[in-house]
XYZ file of C-alpha atoms in Angstrom:
193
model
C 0.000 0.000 0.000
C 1.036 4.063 -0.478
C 0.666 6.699 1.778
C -2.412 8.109 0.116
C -4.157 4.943 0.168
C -3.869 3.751 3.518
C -2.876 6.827 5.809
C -4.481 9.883 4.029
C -7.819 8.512 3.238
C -8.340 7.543 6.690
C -8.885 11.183 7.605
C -9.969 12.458 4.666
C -12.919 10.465 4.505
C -15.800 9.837 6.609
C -16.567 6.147 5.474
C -14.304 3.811 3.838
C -14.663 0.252 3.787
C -11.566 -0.658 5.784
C -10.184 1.153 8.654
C -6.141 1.711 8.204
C -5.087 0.562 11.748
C -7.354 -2.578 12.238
C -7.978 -4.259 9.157
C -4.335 -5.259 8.344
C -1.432 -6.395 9.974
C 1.766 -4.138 9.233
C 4.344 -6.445 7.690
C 7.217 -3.999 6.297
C 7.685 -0.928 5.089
C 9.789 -1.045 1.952
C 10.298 2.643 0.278
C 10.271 5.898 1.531
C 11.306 9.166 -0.512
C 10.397 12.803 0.014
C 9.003 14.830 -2.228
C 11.528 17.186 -5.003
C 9.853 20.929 -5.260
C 10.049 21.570 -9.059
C 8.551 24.484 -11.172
C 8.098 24.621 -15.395
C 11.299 26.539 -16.324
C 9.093 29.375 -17.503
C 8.534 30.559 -13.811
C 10.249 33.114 -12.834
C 12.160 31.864 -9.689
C 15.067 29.648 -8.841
C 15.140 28.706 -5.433
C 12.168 28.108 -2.849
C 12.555 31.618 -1.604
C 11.928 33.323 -5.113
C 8.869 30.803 -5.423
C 7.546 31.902 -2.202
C 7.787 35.799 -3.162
C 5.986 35.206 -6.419
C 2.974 33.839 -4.854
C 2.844 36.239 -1.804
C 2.760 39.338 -5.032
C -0.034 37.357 -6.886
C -2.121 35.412 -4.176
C -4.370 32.674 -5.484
C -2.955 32.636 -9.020
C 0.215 31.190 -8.865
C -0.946 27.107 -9.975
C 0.328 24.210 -8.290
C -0.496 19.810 -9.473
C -0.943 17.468 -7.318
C -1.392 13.792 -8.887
C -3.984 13.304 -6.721
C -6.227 14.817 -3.789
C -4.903 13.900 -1.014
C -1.711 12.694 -2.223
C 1.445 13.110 -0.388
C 2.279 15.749 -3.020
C -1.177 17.536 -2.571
C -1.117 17.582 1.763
C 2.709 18.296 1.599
C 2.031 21.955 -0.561
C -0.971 22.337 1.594
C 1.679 22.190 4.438
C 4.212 24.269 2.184
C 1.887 26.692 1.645
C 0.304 27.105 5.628
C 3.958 27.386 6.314
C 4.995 30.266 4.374
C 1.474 32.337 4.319
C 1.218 31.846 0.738
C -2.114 31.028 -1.282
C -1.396 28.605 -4.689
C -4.392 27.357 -7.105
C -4.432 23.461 -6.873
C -4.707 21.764 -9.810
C -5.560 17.985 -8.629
C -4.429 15.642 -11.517
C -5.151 11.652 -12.019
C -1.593 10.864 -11.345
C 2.019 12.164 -12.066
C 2.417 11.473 -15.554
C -0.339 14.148 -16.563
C 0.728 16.377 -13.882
C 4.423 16.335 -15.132
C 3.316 16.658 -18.673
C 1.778 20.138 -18.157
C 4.558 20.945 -15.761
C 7.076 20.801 -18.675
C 4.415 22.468 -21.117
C 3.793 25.151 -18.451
C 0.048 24.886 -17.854
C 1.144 24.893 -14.046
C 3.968 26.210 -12.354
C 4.641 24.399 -9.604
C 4.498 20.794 -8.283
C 5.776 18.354 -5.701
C 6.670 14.601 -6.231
C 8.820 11.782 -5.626
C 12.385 12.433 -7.188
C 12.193 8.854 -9.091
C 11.460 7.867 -11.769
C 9.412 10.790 -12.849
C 10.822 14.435 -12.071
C 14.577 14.137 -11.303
C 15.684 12.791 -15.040
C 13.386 15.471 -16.316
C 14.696 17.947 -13.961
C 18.409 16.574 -15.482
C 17.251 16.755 -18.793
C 16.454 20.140 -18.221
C 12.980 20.231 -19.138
C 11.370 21.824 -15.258
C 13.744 22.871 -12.473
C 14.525 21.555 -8.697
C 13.955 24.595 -6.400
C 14.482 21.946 -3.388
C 13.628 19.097 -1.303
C 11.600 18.346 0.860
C 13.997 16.586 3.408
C 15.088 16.650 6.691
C 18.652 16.129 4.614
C 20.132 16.153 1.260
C 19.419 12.892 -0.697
C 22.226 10.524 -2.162
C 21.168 10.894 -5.499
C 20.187 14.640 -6.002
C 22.956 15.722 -3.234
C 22.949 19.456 -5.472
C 19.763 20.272 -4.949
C 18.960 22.158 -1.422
C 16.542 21.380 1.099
C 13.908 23.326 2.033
C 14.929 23.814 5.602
C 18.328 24.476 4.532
C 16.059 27.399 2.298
C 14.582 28.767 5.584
C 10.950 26.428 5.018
C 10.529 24.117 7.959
C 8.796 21.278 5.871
C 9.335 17.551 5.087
C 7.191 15.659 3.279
C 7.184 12.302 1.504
C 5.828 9.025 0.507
C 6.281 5.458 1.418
C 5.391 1.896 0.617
C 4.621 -0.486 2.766
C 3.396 -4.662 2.732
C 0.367 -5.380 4.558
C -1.842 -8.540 5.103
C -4.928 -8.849 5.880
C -6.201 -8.566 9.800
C -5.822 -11.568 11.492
C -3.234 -13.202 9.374
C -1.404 -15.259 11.995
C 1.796 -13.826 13.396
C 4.026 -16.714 11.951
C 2.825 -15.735 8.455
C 3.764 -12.030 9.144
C 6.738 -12.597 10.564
C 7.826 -14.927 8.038
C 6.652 -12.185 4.883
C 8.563 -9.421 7.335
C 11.981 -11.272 7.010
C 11.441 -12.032 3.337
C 10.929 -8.467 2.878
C 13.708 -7.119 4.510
C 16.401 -10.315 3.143
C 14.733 -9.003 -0.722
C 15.188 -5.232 0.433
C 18.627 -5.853 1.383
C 20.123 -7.187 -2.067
C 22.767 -5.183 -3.645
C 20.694 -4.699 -6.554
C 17.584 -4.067 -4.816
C 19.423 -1.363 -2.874
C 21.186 -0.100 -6.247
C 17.879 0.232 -8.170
């Protein structure tokens, strides 16, 4: 399961037909990543602090995708944007493939998502820029592009993926998916990929 799907939901909806915390047992969590700020290379700024002045001189009109409501990329600029007292137009999208796509045609200016595979290689390619990450710390394979604490925003916001069974699944099971997990996660090219 993702982030959106199993944490996010849970409080952004009133009914759902499984309840996040009792209807599975937690087996391993596999992936995390946070969450590159990138804007079309039309935008006028090239750091989180010139993004941040732009939308405080044009409240509301500045545009920012999310591939999804509720996605870690949507409630992440919700928290980026309660943060820094700035007001951005979300554009929700039905995942980050269509979002990126008018990010690089500059239909929006602004979005947040995982570094791989989708933005970094077309932040390297040069078609939409990093303005930073959304880390605690700079990450291994983007160590050139800023964080947004180290830019003066106190945010850090990601994703994850995680293994889950069902509720009730007896604890040899789990325990036994667990360790087959983490010996799979640990493989060199696992690790490397």
């Amino acid at each position: 399961t993702v982030i959106a799907a199993h944490a996010a939901n849970q409080t952004l909806y009133a009914k759902l037909p499984y309840d996040s915390v009792k209807s599975f047992e937690h087996v391993s969590l596999l992936v995390t990543s946070p969450l590159i700020v990138c804007a079309t290379n039309a935008l006028a700024a090239t750091n989180v602090k010139d993004l941040i002045e732009l939308a405080k001189a044009k409240p509301g009109q500045l545009t920012f995708a999310s591939s999804g409501v509720g996605a870690a990329a949507h409630l992440t600029t919700e928290l980026f944007m309660a943060t820094t007292g700035i007001k951005m137009t979300h554009v929700p999208y039905k995942g980050t493939a269509p979002a990126l796509q008018d990010l690089i045609g500059g239909q929006i200016n602004f979005m947040m998502d995982t570094p791989m595979p989708a933005m970094l290689p077309q932040v390297r390619a040069g078609k939409i820029k990093a303005l930073g990450m959304a880390s605690d710390k700079r990450i291994g394979i983007a160590p050139e592009i800023p964080t947004l604490i180290e830019q003066g925003v106190q945010v850090v916001g990601g994703t994850w993926v995680a293994l889950l069974a069902p509720a009730g699944t007896p604890k040899a099971i789990v325990d036994k998916l667990s360790g087959a997990a983490g010996a799979a996660m640990r493989r060199a090219e696992v690790k490397e990929r």
